[in-house]
Amino acid sequence: MANKALYVVVAVVGIGAASGAAWWFQQGGAKAPSTTATTAAPGAGPAAPGRGGTPGVEVVRVKTLKLQDDAQAVGTLRSRQSVTLKPEVSARVSRIAFADGAQVKAGQLLVQLDDTLQRAELSQAQAQLSIARANLKRNQELVAQNFVAQRVVDESQANLQVAEAQVALADARLQRMRITAPFAGTLGLRSINLGQYVAVGDGLVNLEDTSVLTVDFRLPERYQTRLAPGQPVQVQLDALPGRTFEAKVLAVDPLLDANGRSISVRAVMPPTPGNVLRPGMFARVLTIFSVDDAALVVPEEALVPQGGKQFVFRLQAQGEGDARKLLSQRVEVELGVRRGAEVQIVKGLALDDTVVVAGQQRLQRDGTAVRVLDMSRPAPGAPAAPTRTGG
């Protein structure tokens, strides 16, 4: 019975404790949210949109540069005339009449091939020609005396013409044994020796007319309408570093290369003392189309391509005093020459316009208010950055 009474007392005490706790939470717990709300009260309401909510951008001003509209290419120096001398007949070399690297005149004998057989053939043809002439003369005298018919004279005349043709043929064969310079120039290194047997088409020596040198190069087909004879070309040679030669376009090939979609151009090199220029030299060619002394340029990163067009974001100041703010405006631009990190603006901007170079992705529409992050590049209407002094 004592245990049962103890259980009753414990149960009563537990119920009382639970009731007290419930009452305390109802009184004190209800005040907790009120305390929290009171703490937030000083900042009640939505935060005012300050500078932290304005997109930050970096800007530069449109400036001017001296730009040269040109195209670069690589080319090769060529002689005015160049040929590798080759025999037209197979024969043995009987004479070499030149020295390596010699200057020669047009028609000068360079190589003599063995012409013993050709000389004999010419002598035989000349003898036949003498006989034909004598026969014609005799028959002409006889026909005048009515001793022979006119037909005999006609046959003699025809035989004379055949004999003359045989002499011309034999002489032509003889001349082919003489290899002469087709034009004045400088010989290269010979590749034959005395007594050597050469075949038709074997290279004997090269001849170069270096009185005038040209440079041949190729440009993309888009430049075809901008090329014309007399156009200035700057040429630099790897073999002569530090030197630039002023050449001029001589001719433009009317036929485009269908494989590379390029056009062939030939320019004339200027006269150079000392024969420092040689055919075959590797050349770097700069074709100049125009020069703009005051081209408007912006950094490459200012461009925003979209739909095959190019845009920039230009900043404009609006308002006065403390109410002044900078608004963005998307402007379509027309591009010109690119040079390194700069690009020419042909249309769409003016000198000293301020354009965005970083942060364009934050500008969703025209009229977006912005703040300049880089104060070393002041925007129009923006207050100048304070100057710090020591002390």
mmCIF file of N, CA and C in Angstrom, residues 81 99-105 183-189 205-211:
data_model
loop_
_atom_site.group_PDB
_atom_site.id
_atom_site.type_symbol
_atom_site.label_atom_id
_atom_site.label_comp_id
_atom_site.label_asym_id
_atom_site.label_seq_id
_atom_site.Cartn_x
_atom_site.Cartn_y
_atom_site.Cartn_z
ATOM 1 N N GLN A 81 64.856 37.843 -116.106
ATOM 2 C CA GLN A 81 64.827 36.692 -116.999
ATOM 3 C C GLN A 81 65.713 35.613 -116.397
ATOM 4 N N ALA A 99 83.288 30.980 -117.835
ATOM 5 C CA ALA A 99 83.724 30.699 -116.467
ATOM 6 C C ALA A 99 82.523 30.808 -115.538
ATOM 7 N N ASP A 100 82.559 30.060 -114.462
ATOM 8 C CA ASP A 100 81.457 30.105 -113.500
ATOM 9 C C ASP A 100 81.238 31.536 -113.001
ATOM 10 N N GLY A 101 79.963 31.954 -112.996
ATOM 11 C CA GLY A 101 79.623 33.279 -112.481
ATOM 12 C C GLY A 101 79.979 34.431 -113.387
ATOM 13 N N ALA A 102 80.322 34.168 -114.638
ATOM 14 C CA ALA A 102 80.761 35.227 -115.549
ATOM 15 C C ALA A 102 79.580 36.042 -116.067
ATOM 16 N N GLN A 103 79.859 37.305 -116.380
ATOM 17 C CA GLN A 103 78.896 38.164 -117.057
ATOM 18 C C GLN A 103 79.024 37.933 -118.562
ATOM 19 N N VAL A 104 77.925 37.696 -119.225
ATOM 20 C CA VAL A 104 77.959 37.407 -120.659
ATOM 21 C C VAL A 104 76.992 38.315 -121.392
ATOM 22 N N LYS A 105 77.222 38.439 -122.695
ATOM 23 C CA LYS A 105 76.365 39.231 -123.561
ATOM 24 C C LYS A 105 75.424 38.319 -124.341
ATOM 25 N N PHE A 183 70.279 35.992 -123.719
ATOM 26 C CA PHE A 183 70.204 37.383 -123.270
ATOM 27 C C PHE A 183 71.415 37.666 -122.380
ATOM 28 N N ALA A 184 71.674 38.933 -122.150
ATOM 29 C CA ALA A 184 72.795 39.320 -121.291
ATOM 30 C C ALA A 184 72.445 39.030 -119.837
ATOM 31 N N GLY A 185 73.433 38.562 -119.095
ATOM 32 C CA GLY A 185 73.183 38.255 -117.698
ATOM 33 C C GLY A 185 74.392 37.645 -117.026
ATOM 34 N N THR A 186 74.121 36.992 -115.895
ATOM 35 C CA THR A 186 75.174 36.374 -115.096
ATOM 36 C C THR A 186 74.989 34.866 -115.104
ATOM 37 N N LEU A 187 76.059 34.154 -115.409
ATOM 38 C CA LEU A 187 76.006 32.698 -115.428
ATOM 39 C C LEU A 187 76.131 32.141 -114.019
ATOM 40 N N GLY A 188 75.562 30.962 -113.850
ATOM 41 C CA GLY A 188 75.699 30.262 -112.586
ATOM 42 C C GLY A 188 76.889 29.320 -112.613
ATOM 43 N N LEU A 189 76.746 28.200 -111.935
ATOM 44 C CA LEU A 189 77.818 27.209 -111.872
ATOM 45 C C LEU A 189 77.560 26.124 -112.905
ATOM 46 N N VAL A 205 74.030 24.989 -117.610
ATOM 47 C CA VAL A 205 74.323 26.108 -116.718
ATOM 48 C C VAL A 205 73.106 27.030 -116.720
ATOM 49 N N ASN A 206 72.886 27.718 -115.610
ATOM 50 C CA ASN A 206 71.769 28.664 -115.550
ATOM 51 C C ASN A 206 72.259 30.083 -115.821
ATOM 52 N N LEU A 207 71.399 30.869 -116.439
ATOM 53 C CA LEU A 207 71.701 32.256 -116.783
ATOM 54 C C LEU A 207 70.627 33.145 -116.169
ATOM 55 N N GLU A 208 71.062 34.173 -115.416
ATOM 56 C CA GLU A 208 70.132 35.056 -114.718
ATOM 57 C C GLU A 208 70.370 36.500 -115.142
ATOM 58 N N ASP A 209 69.278 37.164 -115.519
ATOM 59 C CA ASP A 209 69.344 38.601 -115.790
ATOM 60 C C ASP A 209 68.948 39.324 -114.508
ATOM 61 N N THR A 210 69.940 39.757 -113.754
ATOM 62 C CA THR A 210 69.694 40.393 -112.457
ATOM 63 C C THR A 210 69.703 41.913 -112.542
ATOM 64 N N SER A 211 69.619 42.449 -113.753
ATOM 65 C CA SER A 211 69.577 43.908 -113.879
ATOM 66 C C SER A 211 68.335 44.478 -113.212
#
